[in-house]
Coordinates of C-alpha atoms and ligand atoms in Angstrom, one line a residue:
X1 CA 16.4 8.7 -24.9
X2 CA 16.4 9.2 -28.6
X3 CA 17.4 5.4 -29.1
X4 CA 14.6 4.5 -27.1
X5 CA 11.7 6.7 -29.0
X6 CA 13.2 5.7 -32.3
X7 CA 13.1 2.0 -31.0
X8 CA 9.3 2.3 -30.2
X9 CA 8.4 3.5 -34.2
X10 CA 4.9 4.6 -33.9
X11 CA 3.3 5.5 -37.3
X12 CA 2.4 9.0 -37.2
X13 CA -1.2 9.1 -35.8
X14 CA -0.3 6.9 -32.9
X15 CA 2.2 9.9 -32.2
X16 CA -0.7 12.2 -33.0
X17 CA -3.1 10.5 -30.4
X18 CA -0.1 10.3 -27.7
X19 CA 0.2 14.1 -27.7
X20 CA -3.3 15.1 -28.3
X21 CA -4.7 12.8 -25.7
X22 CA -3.2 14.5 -22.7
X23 CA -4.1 17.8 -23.8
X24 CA -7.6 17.4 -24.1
X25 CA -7.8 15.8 -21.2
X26 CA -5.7 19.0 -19.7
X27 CA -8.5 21.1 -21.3
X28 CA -11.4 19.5 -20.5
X29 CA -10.0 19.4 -16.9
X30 CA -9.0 23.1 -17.2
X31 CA -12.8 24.0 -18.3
X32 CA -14.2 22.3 -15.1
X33 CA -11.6 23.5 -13.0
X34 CA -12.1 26.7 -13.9
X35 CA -16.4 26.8 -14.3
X36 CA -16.2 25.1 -10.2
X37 CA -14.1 27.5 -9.2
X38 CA -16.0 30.7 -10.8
X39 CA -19.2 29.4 -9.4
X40 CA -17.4 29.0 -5.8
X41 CA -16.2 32.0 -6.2
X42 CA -19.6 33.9 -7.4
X43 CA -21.7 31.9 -4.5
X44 CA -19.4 33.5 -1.7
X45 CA -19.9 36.7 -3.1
X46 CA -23.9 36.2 -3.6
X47 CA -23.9 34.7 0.1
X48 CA -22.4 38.1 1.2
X49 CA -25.1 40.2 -0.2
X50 CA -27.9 38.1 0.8
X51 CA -26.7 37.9 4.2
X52 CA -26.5 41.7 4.3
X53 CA -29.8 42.1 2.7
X54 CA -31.4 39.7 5.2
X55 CA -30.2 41.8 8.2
X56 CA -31.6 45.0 6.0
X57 CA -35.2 43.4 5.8
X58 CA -35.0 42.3 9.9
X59 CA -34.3 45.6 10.7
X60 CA -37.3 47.1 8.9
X61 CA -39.4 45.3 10.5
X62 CA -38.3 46.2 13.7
X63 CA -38.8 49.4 12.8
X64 CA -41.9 48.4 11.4
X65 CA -43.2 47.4 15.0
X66 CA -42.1 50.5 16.7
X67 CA -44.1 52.4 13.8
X68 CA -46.9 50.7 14.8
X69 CA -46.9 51.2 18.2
X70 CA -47.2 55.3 17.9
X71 CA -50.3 56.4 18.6
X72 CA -52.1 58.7 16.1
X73 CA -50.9 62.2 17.5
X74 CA -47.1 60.5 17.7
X75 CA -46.7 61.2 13.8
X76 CA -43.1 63.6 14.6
X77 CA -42.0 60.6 16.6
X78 CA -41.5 58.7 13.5
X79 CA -39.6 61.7 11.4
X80 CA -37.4 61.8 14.8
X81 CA -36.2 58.3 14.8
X82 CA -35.9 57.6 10.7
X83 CA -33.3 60.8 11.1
X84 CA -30.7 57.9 12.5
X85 CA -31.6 54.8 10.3
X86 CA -29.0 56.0 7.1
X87 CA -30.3 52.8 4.6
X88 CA -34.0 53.8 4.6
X89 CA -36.3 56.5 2.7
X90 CA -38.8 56.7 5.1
X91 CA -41.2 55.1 7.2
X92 CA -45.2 55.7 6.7
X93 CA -48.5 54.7 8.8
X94 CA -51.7 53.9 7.0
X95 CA -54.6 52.2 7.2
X96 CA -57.2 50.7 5.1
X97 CA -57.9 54.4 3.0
X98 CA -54.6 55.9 3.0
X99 CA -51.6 57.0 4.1
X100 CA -51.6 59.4 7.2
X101 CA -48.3 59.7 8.8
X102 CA -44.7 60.0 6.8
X103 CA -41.3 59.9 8.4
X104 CA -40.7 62.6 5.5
X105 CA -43.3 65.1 5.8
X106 CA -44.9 64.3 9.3
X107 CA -48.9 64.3 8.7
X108 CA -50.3 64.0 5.9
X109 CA -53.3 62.3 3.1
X110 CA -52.4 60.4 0.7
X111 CA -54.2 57.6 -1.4
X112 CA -52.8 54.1 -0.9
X113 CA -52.8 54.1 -4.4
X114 CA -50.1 56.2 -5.1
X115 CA -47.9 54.6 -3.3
X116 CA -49.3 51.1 -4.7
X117 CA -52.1 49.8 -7.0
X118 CA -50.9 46.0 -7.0
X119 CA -49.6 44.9 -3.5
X120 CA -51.8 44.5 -0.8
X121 CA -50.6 46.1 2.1
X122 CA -53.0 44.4 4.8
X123 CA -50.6 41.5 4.5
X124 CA -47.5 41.3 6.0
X125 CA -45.2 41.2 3.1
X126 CA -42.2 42.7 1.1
X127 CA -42.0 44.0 -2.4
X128 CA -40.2 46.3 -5.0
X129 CA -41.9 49.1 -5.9
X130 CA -40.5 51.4 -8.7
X131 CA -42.0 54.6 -7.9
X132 CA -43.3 56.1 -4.9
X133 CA -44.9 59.5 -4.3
X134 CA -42.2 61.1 -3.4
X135 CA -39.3 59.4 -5.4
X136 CA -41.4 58.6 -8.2
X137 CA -38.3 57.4 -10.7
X138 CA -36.2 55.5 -8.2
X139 CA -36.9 51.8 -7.2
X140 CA -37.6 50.6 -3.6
X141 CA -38.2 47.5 -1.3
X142 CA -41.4 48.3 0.7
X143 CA -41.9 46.1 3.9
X144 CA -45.4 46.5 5.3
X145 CA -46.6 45.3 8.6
X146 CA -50.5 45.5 9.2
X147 CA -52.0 45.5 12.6
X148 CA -55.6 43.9 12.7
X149 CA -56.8 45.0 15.5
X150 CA -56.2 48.7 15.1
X151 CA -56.6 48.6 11.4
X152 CA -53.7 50.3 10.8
X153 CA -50.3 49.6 9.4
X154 CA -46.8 50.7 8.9
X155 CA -44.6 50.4 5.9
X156 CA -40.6 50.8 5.9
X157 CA -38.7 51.8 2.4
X158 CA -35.2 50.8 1.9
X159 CA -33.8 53.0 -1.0
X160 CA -33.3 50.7 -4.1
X161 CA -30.3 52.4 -5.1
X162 CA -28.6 52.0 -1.7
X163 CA -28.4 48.2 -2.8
X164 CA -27.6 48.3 -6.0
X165 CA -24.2 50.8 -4.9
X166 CA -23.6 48.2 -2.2
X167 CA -23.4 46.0 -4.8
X168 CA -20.7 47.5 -6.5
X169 CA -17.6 45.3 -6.1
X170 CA -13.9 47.1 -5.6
X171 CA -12.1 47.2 -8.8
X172 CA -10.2 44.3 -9.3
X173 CA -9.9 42.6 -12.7
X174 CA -11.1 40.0 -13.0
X175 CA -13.9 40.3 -10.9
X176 CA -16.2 37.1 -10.3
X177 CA -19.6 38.9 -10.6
X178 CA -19.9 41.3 -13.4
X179 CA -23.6 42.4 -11.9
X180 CA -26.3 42.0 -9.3
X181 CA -30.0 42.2 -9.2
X182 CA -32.6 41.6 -6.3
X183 CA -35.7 39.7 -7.5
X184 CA -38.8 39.8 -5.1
X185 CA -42.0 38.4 -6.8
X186 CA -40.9 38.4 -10.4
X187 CA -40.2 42.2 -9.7
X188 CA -36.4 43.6 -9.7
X189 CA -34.0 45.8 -8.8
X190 CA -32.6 47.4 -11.6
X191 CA -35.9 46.9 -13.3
X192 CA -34.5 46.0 -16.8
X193 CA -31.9 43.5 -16.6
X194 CA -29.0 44.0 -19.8
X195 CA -27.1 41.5 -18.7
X196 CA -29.1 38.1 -19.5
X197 CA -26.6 37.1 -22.0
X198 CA -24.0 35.9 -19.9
X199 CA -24.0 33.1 -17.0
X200 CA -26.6 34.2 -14.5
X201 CA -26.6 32.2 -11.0
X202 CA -29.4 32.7 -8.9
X203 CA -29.3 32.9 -4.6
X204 CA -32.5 32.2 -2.8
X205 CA -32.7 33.8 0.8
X206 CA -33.0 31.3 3.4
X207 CA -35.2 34.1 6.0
X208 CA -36.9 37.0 3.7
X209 CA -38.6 36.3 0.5
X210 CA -36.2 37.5 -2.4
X211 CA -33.6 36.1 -4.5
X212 CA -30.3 37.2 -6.4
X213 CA -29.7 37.4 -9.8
X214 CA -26.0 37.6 -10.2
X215 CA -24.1 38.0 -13.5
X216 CA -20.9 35.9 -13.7
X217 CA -18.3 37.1 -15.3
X218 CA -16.6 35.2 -18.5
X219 CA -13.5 37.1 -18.7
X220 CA -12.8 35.9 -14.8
X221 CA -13.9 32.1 -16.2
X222 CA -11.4 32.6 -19.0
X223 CA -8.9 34.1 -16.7
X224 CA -8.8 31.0 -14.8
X225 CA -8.9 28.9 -17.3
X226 CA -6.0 29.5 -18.7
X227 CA -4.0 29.6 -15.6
X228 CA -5.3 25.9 -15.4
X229 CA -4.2 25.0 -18.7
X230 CA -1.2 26.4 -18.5
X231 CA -0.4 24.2 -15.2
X232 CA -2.0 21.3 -16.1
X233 CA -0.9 20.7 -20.0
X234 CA 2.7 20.2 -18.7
X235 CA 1.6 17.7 -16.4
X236 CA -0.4 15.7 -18.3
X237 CA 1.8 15.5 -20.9
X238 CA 4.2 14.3 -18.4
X239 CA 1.7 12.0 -16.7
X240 CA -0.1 10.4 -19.8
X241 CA 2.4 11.1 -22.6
X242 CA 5.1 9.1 -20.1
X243 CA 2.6 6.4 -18.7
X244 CA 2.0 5.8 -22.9
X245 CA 5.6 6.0 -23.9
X246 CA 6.8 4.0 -20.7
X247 CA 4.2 1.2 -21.2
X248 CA 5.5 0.8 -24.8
X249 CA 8.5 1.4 -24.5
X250 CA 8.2 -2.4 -21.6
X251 CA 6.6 -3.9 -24.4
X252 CA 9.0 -3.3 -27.0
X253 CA 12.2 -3.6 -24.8
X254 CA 10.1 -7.4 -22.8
X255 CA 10.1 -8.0 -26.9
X256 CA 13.6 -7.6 -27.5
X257 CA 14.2 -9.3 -24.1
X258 CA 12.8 -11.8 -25.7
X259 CA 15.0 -11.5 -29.0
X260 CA 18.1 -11.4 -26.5
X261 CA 16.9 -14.7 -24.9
X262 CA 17.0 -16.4 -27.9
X263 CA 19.9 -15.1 -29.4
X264 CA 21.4 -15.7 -26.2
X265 CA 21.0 -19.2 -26.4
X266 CA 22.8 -19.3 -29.7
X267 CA 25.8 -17.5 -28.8
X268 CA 25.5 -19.3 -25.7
X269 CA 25.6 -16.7 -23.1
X270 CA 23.9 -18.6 -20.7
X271 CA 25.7 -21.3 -17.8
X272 CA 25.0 -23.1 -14.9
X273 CA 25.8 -22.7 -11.4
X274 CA 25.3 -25.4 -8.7
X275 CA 24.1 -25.2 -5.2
X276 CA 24.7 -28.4 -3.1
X277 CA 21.8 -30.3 -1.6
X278 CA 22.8 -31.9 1.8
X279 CA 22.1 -34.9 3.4
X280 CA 20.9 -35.0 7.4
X281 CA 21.8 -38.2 8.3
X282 CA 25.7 -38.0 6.9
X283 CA 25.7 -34.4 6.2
X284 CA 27.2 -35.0 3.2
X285 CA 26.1 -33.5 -0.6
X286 CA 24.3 -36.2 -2.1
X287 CA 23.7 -34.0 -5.2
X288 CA 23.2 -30.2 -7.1
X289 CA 20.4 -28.4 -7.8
X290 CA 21.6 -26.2 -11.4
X291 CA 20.7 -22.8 -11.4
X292 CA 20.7 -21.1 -14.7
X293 CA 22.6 -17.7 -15.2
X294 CA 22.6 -15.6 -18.1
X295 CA 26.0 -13.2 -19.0
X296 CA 24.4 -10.9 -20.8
X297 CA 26.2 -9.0 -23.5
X298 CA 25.1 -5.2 -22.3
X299 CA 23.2 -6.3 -19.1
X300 CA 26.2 -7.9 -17.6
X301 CA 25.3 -11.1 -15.1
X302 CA 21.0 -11.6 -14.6
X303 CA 19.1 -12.9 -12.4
X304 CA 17.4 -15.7 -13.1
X305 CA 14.0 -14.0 -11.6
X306 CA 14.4 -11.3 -14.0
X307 CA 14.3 -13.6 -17.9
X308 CA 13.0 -17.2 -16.6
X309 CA 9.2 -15.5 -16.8
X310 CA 9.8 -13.8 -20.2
X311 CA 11.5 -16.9 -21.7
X312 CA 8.0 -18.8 -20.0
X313 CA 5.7 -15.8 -21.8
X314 CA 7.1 -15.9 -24.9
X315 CA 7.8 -19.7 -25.2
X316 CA 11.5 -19.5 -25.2
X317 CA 11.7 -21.9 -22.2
X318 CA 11.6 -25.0 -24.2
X319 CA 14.6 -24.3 -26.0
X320 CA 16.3 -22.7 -23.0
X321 CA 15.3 -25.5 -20.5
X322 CA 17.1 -28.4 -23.5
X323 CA 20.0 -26.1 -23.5
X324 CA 20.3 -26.2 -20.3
X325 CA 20.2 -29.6 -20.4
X326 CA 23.0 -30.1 -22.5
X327 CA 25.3 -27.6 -20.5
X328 CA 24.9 -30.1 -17.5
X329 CA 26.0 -32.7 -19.8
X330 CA 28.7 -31.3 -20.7
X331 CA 29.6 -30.0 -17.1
X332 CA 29.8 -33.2 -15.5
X333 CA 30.7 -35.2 -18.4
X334 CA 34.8 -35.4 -16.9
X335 CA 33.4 -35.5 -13.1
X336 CA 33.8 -37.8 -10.5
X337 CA 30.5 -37.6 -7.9
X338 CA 29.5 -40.6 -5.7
X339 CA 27.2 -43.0 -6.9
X340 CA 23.4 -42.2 -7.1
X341 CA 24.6 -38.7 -7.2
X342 CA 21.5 -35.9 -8.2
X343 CA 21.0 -32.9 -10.2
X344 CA 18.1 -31.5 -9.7
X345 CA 16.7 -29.4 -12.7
X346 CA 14.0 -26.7 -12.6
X347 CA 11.4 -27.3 -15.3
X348 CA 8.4 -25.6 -16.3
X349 CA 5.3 -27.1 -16.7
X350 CA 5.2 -25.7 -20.4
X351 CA 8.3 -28.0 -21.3
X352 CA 6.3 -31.1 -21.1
X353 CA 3.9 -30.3 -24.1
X354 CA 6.9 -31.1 -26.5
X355 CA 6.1 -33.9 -28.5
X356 CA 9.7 -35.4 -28.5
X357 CA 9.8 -34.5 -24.4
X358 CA 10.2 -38.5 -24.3
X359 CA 13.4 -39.0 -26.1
X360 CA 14.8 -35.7 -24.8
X361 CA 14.5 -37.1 -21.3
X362 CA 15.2 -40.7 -22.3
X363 CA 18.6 -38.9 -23.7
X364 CA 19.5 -37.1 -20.6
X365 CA 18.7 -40.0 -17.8
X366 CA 21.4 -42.3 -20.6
X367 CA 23.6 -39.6 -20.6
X368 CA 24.0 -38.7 -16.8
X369 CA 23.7 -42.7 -16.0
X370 CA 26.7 -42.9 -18.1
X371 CA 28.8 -41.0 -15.1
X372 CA 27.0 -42.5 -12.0
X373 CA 24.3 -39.4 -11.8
X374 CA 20.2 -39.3 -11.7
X375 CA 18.3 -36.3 -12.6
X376 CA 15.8 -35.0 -10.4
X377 CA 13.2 -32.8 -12.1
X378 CA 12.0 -30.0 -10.2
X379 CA 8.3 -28.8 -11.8
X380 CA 7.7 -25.3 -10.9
X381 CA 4.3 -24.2 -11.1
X382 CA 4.1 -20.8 -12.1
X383 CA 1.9 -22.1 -15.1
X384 CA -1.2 -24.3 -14.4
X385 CA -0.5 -28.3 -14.3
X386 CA -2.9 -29.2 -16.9
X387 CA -4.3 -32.7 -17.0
X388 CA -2.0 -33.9 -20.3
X389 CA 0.8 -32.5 -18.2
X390 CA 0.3 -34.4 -15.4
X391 CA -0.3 -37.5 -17.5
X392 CA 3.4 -36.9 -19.3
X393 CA 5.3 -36.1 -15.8
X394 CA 3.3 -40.1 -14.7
X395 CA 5.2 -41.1 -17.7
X396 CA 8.8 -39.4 -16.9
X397 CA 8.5 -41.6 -13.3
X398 CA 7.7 -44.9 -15.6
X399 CA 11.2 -43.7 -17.0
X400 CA 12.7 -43.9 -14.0
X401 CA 13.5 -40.6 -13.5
X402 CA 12.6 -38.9 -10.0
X403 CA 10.1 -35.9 -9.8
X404 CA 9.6 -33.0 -7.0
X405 CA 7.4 -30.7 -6.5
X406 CA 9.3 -26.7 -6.6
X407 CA 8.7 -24.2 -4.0
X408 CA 5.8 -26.2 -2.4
X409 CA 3.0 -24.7 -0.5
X410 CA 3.0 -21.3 -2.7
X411 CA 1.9 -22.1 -5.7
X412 CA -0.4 -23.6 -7.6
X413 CA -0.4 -26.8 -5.7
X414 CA -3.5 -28.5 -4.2
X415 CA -3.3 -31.2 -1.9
X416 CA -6.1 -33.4 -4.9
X417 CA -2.9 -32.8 -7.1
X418 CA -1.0 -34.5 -4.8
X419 CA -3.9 -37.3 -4.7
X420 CA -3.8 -37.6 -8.5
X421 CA -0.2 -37.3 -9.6
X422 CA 2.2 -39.5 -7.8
X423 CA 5.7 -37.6 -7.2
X424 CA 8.7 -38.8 -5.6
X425 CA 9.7 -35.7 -3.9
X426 CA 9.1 -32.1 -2.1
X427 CA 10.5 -28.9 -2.1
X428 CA 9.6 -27.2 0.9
X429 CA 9.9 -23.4 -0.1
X430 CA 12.5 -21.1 2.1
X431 CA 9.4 -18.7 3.2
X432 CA 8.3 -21.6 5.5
X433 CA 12.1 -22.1 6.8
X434 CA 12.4 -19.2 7.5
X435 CA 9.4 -19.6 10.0
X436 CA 11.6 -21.6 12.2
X437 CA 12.1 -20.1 15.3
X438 CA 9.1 -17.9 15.2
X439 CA 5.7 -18.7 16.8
X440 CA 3.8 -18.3 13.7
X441 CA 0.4 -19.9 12.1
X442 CA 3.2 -20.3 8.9
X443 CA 5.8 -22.6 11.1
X444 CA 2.6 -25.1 11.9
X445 CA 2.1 -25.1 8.0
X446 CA 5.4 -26.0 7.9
X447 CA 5.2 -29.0 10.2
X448 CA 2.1 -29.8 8.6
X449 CA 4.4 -30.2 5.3
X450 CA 6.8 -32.5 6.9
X451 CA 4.3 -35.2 8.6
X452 CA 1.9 -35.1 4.9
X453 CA 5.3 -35.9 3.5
X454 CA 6.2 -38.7 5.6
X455 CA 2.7 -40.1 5.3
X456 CA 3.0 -40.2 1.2
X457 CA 6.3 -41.5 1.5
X458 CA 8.0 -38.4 -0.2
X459 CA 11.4 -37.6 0.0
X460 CA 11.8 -33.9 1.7
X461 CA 13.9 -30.9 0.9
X462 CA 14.0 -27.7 2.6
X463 CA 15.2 -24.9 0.5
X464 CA 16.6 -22.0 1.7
X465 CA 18.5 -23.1 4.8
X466 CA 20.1 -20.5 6.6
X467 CA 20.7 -21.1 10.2
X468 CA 21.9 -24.1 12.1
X469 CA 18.7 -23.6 14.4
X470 CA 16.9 -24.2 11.1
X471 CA 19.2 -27.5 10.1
X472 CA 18.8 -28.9 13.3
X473 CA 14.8 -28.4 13.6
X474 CA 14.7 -30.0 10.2
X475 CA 16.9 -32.8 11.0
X476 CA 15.0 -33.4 14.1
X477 CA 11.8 -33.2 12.1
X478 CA 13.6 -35.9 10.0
X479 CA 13.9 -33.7 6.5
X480 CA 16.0 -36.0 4.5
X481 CA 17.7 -33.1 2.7
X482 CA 18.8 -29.4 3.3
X483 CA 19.1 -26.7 0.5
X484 CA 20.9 -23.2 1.8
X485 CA 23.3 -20.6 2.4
X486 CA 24.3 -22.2 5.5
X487 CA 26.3 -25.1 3.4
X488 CA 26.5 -23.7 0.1
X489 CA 25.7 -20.9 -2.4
X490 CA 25.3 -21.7 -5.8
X491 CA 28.8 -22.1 -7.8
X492 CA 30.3 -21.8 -10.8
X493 CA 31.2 -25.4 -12.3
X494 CA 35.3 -24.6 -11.3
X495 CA 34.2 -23.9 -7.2
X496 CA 31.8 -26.7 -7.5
X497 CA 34.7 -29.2 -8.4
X498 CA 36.9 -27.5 -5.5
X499 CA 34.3 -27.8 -3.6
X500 CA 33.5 -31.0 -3.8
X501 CA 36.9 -32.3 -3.4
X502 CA 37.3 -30.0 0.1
X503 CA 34.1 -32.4 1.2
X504 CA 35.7 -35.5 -0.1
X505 CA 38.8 -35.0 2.5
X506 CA 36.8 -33.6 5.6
Ligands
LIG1 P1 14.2 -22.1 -7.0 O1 14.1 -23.3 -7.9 O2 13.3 -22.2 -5.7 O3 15.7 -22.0 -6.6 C1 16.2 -21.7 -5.3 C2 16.6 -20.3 -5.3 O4 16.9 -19.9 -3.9 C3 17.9 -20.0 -6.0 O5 17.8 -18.7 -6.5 C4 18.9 -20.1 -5.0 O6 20.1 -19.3 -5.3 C5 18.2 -19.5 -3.8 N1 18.7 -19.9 -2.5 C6 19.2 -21.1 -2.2 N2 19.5 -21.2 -0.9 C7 19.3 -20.0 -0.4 C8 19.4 -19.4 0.9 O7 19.9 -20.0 1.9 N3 19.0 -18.1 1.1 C9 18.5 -17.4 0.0 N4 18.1 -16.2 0.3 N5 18.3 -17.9 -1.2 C10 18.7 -19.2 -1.4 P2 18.1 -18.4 -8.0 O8 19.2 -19.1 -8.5 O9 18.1 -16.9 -8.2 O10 16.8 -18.9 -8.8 C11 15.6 -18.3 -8.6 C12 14.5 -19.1 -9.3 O11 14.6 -19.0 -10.7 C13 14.5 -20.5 -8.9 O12 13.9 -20.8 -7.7 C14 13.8 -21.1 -10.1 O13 12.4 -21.0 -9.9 C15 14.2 -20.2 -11.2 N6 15.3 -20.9 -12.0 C16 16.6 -20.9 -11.7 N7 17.2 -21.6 -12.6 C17 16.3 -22.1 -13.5 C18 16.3 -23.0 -14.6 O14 17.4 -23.5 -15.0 N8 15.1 -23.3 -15.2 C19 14.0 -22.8 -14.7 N9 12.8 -23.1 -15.4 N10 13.9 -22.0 -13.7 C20 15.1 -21.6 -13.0
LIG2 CA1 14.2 -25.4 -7.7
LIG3 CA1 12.1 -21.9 -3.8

């Protein structure tokens, strides 16, 4: 692990940014986390109380009506049934010049005035009122009711200071809500409110006209907070710092991947294996495709998947691809192959933008000619085929040496290539082989491949043969050669030889 942060040397403020990033983004998360969750928390709370307010306020007004309903001489009636309703001060009858009845004191005369100089109580409403006459000091929520046709109405007081103790929250630290007020017309309850200095979050009710004022609480914020923090800094350190470090880390180690590539030409780590490529008619190999393996000094044997597309991103193909080359050469330079024997070589379009790509070729078709073989050049097309590209592959043909088409069908590869560059030869790619047997849209495509083929004259391979329900649907579809498991896997030069010579005597 050390190795592989020292091998990443980051000057000191990228080190800086790859710490500091995740934990303000932990913070920053932490301080939203924690303000939703306090405000969640406060709103259940406030729902509670306005819901128990709001049955409060329905239930004066019931009482309201029955007050209503007494007739004048009824007054004791009133003192009678307020003795079983525990949340309210009293209940009252007036009418347009004063109050006459009181659930307290039975009859008696009393100006509307003292009870109230600003609300009107002909209108059915509710309001606080801070003093009445008999509880001057304490605060109240009057509910009046007014009857038109008598004239007369009734008023219900719930004691101000019941709510505000029903307000009081059990003690638990840290507690959501630090305190409550009930606003009704610009008017509350406590009537001076201390705590406007903190968060305040107000609850409108749905059914009675008042709202909440409640207080929230920064210590329970702060609680939370840092419960947050603490959880999440670890994490996204973890997440972030490691996404950072591990993106690096590919980049430096796909660099050195690089570096390995090319020293590994030099030391000259890299060989060839060869995989036979069959003929239908005879069933005979009528040539190699080479394969290119890399022993790797640390990495052991790798897969050609695994450095082909580095050596392609980071232009080390050119130099692997003429090694390459030269390894054939050398290969077959003792062998003894049939006439008009093939190796087919994979080569990426990028390989052609060499200037001295003619001599290089001119060189290898000599060289193999010398010992009775033709190379085959199989373009893949994992980059695009520019137009100078396909201009210098016409040019490779004029040289006599044959050209195919990789892994047809999934790349690149438009049938107006086709129309403009003239090839000698298909690869039909194993993912449509392996479609054989299976009633598929991909096993018409694969048909489709053969008869286009056929049409243009092209010889055909099919790559990736595995079955001899495969080799004999291809032979039937007249595929000229076969490419697979089924005959060979690629070998190492030594098997190849033995192999060969095994064919010779069948
Ligand atoms: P490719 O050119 O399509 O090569 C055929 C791949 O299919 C080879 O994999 C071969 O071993 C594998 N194969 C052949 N018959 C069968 C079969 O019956 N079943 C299965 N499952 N696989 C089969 P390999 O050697 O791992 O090469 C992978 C790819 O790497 C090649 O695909 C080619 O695109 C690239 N590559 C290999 N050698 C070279 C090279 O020298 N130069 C370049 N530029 N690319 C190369
Ligand atoms: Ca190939
Ligand atoms: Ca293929």
């Amino acid at each position: 692990m050390r190795k592989k942060i020292a091998k990443l040397n980051l000057p000191l403020w990228q080190w800086l940014a790859v710490i500091l990033l995740p934990i303000g983004v932990a913070v920053v998360a932490s301080y939203l986390s924690a303000q939703y969750f306090v405000e969640d928390k406060v709103k259940g709370i406030g729902a509670i109380y306005v819901s128990n307010i709001d049955t409060l306020l329905s239930h004066s007004d019931k009482i309201g009506h029955y007050a209503l309903a007494l007739s004048d001489t009824e007054c004791k009636h009133l003192y009678n049934y307020m003795l079983f309703q525990p949340y309210f001060r009293s209940a009252l009858l007036f009418d347009s010049k004063g109050v006459y009845c009181s659930s307290k004191t039975g009859n008696i005369d009393v100006s509307l005035g003292i009870i109230s100089t600003t609300e009107n109580l002909e209108i059915p409403n509710q309001f606080i009122i801070y003093g009445t006459y008999f509880m001057p000091e304490v605060p109240a929520i009057m509910i009046s009711n007014w009857d038109p046709i008598s004239k007369h109405g009734a008023a219900v007081i719930i004691e101000g200071q019941y709510l505000l103790d029903s307000f009081v929250q059990p003690n638990v630290f840290p507690s959501a809500v630090m305190s409550v007020a009930l606003s009704i017309n610009g008017k509350t309850i406590p009537e001076t409110l201390g705590f406007l200095e903190n968060e305040v979050m107000t609850l409108d009710s749905e059914h009675h006209n008042f709202s909440l004022l409640l207080e929230m609480s920064p210590a329970f914020f702060w609680h939370f907070f840092w419960i947050f923090l603490a959880v999440s800094v670890p994490v996204s350190i973890t997440v972030i710092t490691g996404s950072i470090l591990f993106v690096l880390y590919s980049r430096v180690t796909r660099h050195s991947l690089a570096d390995d590539i090319r020293s590994g030409i030099e030391n000259e780590e890299f060989f060839l294996v060869y995989q036979p490529i069959i003929g239908t008619e005879d069933g005979k190999a009528q040539g190699v495709e080479a394969l290119v393996r890399w022993q790797h000094p640390q990495m052991g044997l790798v897969r050609p998947d695994l450095f082909i597309h580095i050596a392609e991103e980071s232009q080390l193909i050119v130099p692997l691809t003429n090694y390459i080359f030269e390894r054939a050469l050398a290969d077959f330079a003792n062998m003894e192959v049939e006439a008009g024997f093939k190796i087919g070589f994979n080569v990426a379009p990028e390989h052609f933008t060499q200037s001295d790509i003619e001599a290089k070729f001119i060189h290898l078709r000599d060289s193999l000619a010398r010992i009775g073989v033709k190379p085959l050049i199989e373009i893949t097309e994992r980059q695009l085929l520019t137009e100078d590209i396909c201009q210098r592959i016409e040019r490779l043909r004029q040289l006599g040496i044959q050209v195919a088409i990789d892994d047809f069908g999934t790349g690149q590869t438009t049938l107006s290539l086709l129309q403009t560059m003239s090839i000698d030869c298909l690869k039909i790619d194993k993912c449509f082989i392996d479609t054989i047997g299976h009633e598929s849209v991909t096993s018409h495509v694969l048909d489709t491949i053969i008869e286009l083929s056929h049409k243009m004259n092209y010889v055909v391979v099919a790559e990736g043969v595995e079955t001899q329900e495969q080799a004999d649907y291809l032979a039937y579809r007249q595929v000229h050669f076969l490419q697979g498991y089924l005959f060979a896997k690629p070998m190492k030069l030594e098997d190849l030889k033995l192999w060969l010579a095994a064919e010779r005597l069948s």
